Amino acid sequence: MPKGIQKSVPKLAIVGLLALLAFNYPILSLFRGHLFSIPTLYFGLFGAWLLVIWLARAAADPQRRSTPRSALPVEETKA
Amino acid sequence: MITDWFVGLLTLIYLGVLFAIARFGDRRADAGRSVMTSTVYALGIAVYCTSWTFYGSVGRATTGGFSFLTIYLGPTIMFLFAAVILKMIRISKTLRLTSIADFISARYGKSPLLAGLVTVIAVIGIIPYIALQLKAISYSLRILFPDDVEALIPDALETLAFMPDSTAIIAIILAAFTIVFGTRHLDVTERHEGMVLAVAFESLFKLVAFMAVGVYVVWFLNDGFADIFMRAELMPKIETLLQPDSVSYTNWFSLTVLSGLAILMLPRQFQITVVENVDENHMRRAVWLFPLYLLLINLFVMPIALAGMLHFEGKPFVADTLVLTLPLAEGNSAMALLAFLGGLSAATGMVIVETIALATMVSNDLVVPFLLRRDSEFSRRKDLSGLIMLIRRCTIVFLLLLGYLYFRGAGEAYALVSIGLISFLAVAQFAPALLGGMYWKDGNRKGALAGLLLGFGIWLYTALLPSFARSGWIDSGFITEGPFGITLLAAHGLFGLTSLDPIAHTLFWSMFINVGAYFAVSIMTRQDPGEVATANQFVNISTSGELTTKIWRGTASADALVELLKRFLGPKQAQSRLQRYAKSRGLGKIANLQADAEFVMFSETQLAGAIGSASAHVMVSSVVQEEELGLDEVLNILDEASQVRAHSRELERKSAELEAATRDLREANDKLLELDRLKDDFMSTVTHELRTPLTSIRAFSEMLHDDPEMPAEDRTRFLGIIVGEAERLTRLINQILDFAKLESGRVEWAMEDLDLRGLLADTAESMTQLFRERGAGFLLDLPAGDEPVLVNVDRDRTKQVFINLLSNAVKFVPTEAGLVTATLRTADGFATVAVHDNGPGIPLEYQSLIFERFRQGGNTMTDKPQGTGLGLPISREIVEHFGGKLWVESTTGEPEADGTPGVSGSTFYFTIPLAQD
């Protein structure tokens, strides 16, 4: 049974394949022209990059919301 | 204006802070409170961004548009395929591997030759890269002090003959730092937490510095992004440069692949990502934080490049130093100093980690093996640990000196400026042997050697030599025209391939030939026996476990091994590790250790951490008599191991099958038991039913027999009873036989389409006599009109069912005012026949019982049986055979709530599907 990072490996690989597609022809060639006077390619590259980073974070390092960790053992003792 | 002493002080303070941070990190580590968090780890990996990033990206952006980003997109994508890095970490931890040379050599039977080759390639490929960092430092100083390059050194000292220049001083400080914090332990696998912490700090510092310059350039010198882009695009060629059409997608893709490989293969990246990794779960953060770092440090590259071009439009300027010259030109010395320190941090971080990584490789894989083989005095020494440490420290100094000399020698040469990607290309040659070795069991040493040598050869010829030529050191004719005018061999157009840019060209040919040779030679030659085990261990690192101890066979002396460990690790260190090992095996004392395969392996792994796996193997082999296992033997052992696994899987599968079969059998058995019980019931009921008429026949026959003088009238009555009972007996037997035939499915059915209307009418006609005897009325209610109701049935059997129901009904109607009604209706594709009587009705609890064999309404024990008890079950069998149903609805005539007497009676229904025409 994979634990920790090993568990997210397949999800990360899927994000990796997406990134490989996004950062190459022909997706890149779609970002022509300008947006707010700034080349669309600038937005395209950094936007896709940020999205990939966000997905990687969601897959590998999900942040625990305010749920206190001490709640877990309590549940375990109940079970 | 910037004063020289202030810059000198600042530089010293910065380096001093590095020492302090590293010292703090090591202290914390010694105290057992590690500073290695996942964030420090991720920032440490950002040592990837050198001064080549800090200064060079802007330079590349001015001419190549967005293509500079490929150097950072490749690592971003590679980190998402985290499985590769995780496997490298796991393998290295298990085998205590300390460098990329060690890693590759260990995979291919701990080959010293392979380790040496990898080290040589790394040194040739990386030393110029270190030189480039020193050059960046020197160059940035020259920009700060254009008039006096050596402004940092007080004039009084400058006159001294032995006084080095300021870059050399920084190099010396870096060497000191690297020695102090990079060689604290002999065992490289003991981590350098202080060093990593300092590097992480440097990463943070260079990011902050670069972004500060970016913010300053974009919002203080200009009016934000849009302003810069809009004005820049008015310059010639810039507008097209920023559009995707200017991108050469083949080059873009090649650079992405190249940098993706470099992030795994660069010695400094291997050091930080694999060797310095404390916990593989730190990768959870690294996979997104490191890419985020790369994104942030690149965010302002393009705006700074464009702003610089706008600022110096029409004037000559060096694009590579815009980060520094732009604030200087605006007279903002604070910002310029921040940029200088940022560049310094980028350069020093790289130099420190790269030097440690290279020094480990050079001392473990070149110097120590050489000394062990050549110098008999060396190998006789009692305690080698100090000497080995000294060798490693000297190597650090030597490597930095080499880098410095290259920088002094090459100076402004193209060979130095362009080295970044050329270095990447050199280390990319490790990829086939390393990645192939991790995932392909059959890759062998000869294949790895062939691939590496050929790939390295192509790199030398198509990448390094042309850079020398362009520096004017050698004749450049071979680059485009080819040597001796053979165009097919031109260094930038090998075999006529001229459409790729030089970097993509080298990447393609070197990888094509490297990978091709690796696979071809591996397939054509066999692995050595020694390789098979490690190959297996690498490929199946998560499952192989104790496999290697099975492969080893020989005789050894525990004392000799202990001696060996003491010699190389130092007596104290060796003692404490042996103690721990002995305890872990439950032996308590070191003296109790047996020289078994496990202990031999343990010794070799411990030594590997200090002197590399290849040398460790040589040393251990020198004190133990290893039985040379033949290839077949090794394969057999591995085969056995995998067969045992296969067998156990097979066993599991079989036992699961057995369990399933047992369950089925149990179910079948239960069913059989139930059937047996039913059969017994049936038999006892049948015998009971048969005995009743037999008993009365016998009783009356005996009376006739015993009393010949019986009056004739009695005689006639008795004989009538005997005949009646005999008839009942016959009927009963017939029905039992009939029912048995029905149940076993041996009945021959004469199915035909016939009109139910006519059939019911005929049957009812034949029954009129019976109704008349019982004084009961009979009504047959057929559907209106004379359309036939066609069903596909067996005529006699259908008749049998109908007769059965009618005779049942007539049996139960009251003697007076008895009435039986038979109704035929069709609906929903079924013909429904209902036979109604106004008898006493059947209580609810009997309604399902009466369809069972030998069950009759009423109490069978007291009431005289009125039938065989088989009529209804037989009828149901028949109707169900036709695809219909038989059921009963009945009321027993309970008085209603308001006191009106209820109406009693039963209605038997059966349905038969209408024939399809």
Tab-separated table of C-alpha atoms in Angstrom, chain B residues 39 96 99 109 116 242 244 344 375 455 461 484 491 506 580 694 776 839 847 856 911:
chain	number	residue	atom	x	y	z
B	39	THR	CA	10.649	23.963	2.322
B	96	ARG	CA	24.333	4.365	0.299
B	99	SER	CA	27.066	10.581	-6.486
B	109	GLY	CA	28.127	-4.416	-11.259
B	116	GLY	CA	35.667	6.760	-13.667
B	242	LEU	CA	7.082	38.191	-28.588
B	244	PRO	CA	4.473	32.445	-30.824
B	344	LEU	CA	26.866	36.593	-5.987
B	375	ASP	CA	50.295	2.445	-3.967
B	455	GLY	CA	27.429	10.066	-26.688
B	461	TYR	CA	32.836	16.907	-31.544
B	484	PHE	CA	38.913	17.834	-44.740
B	491	ALA	CA	30.080	19.496	-36.617
B	506	THR	CA	23.888	17.834	-30.552
B	580	ARG	CA	24.479	-0.675	16.213
B	694	LEU	CA	-55.382	-51.056	0.965
B	776	ALA	CA	-75.095	-28.697	-7.899
B	839	GLY	CA	-68.221	-23.814	-0.840
B	847	GLN	CA	-54.164	-21.314	0.496
B	856	GLN	CA	-55.622	-31.022	1.277
B	911	THR	CA	-53.854	-18.454	-17.157
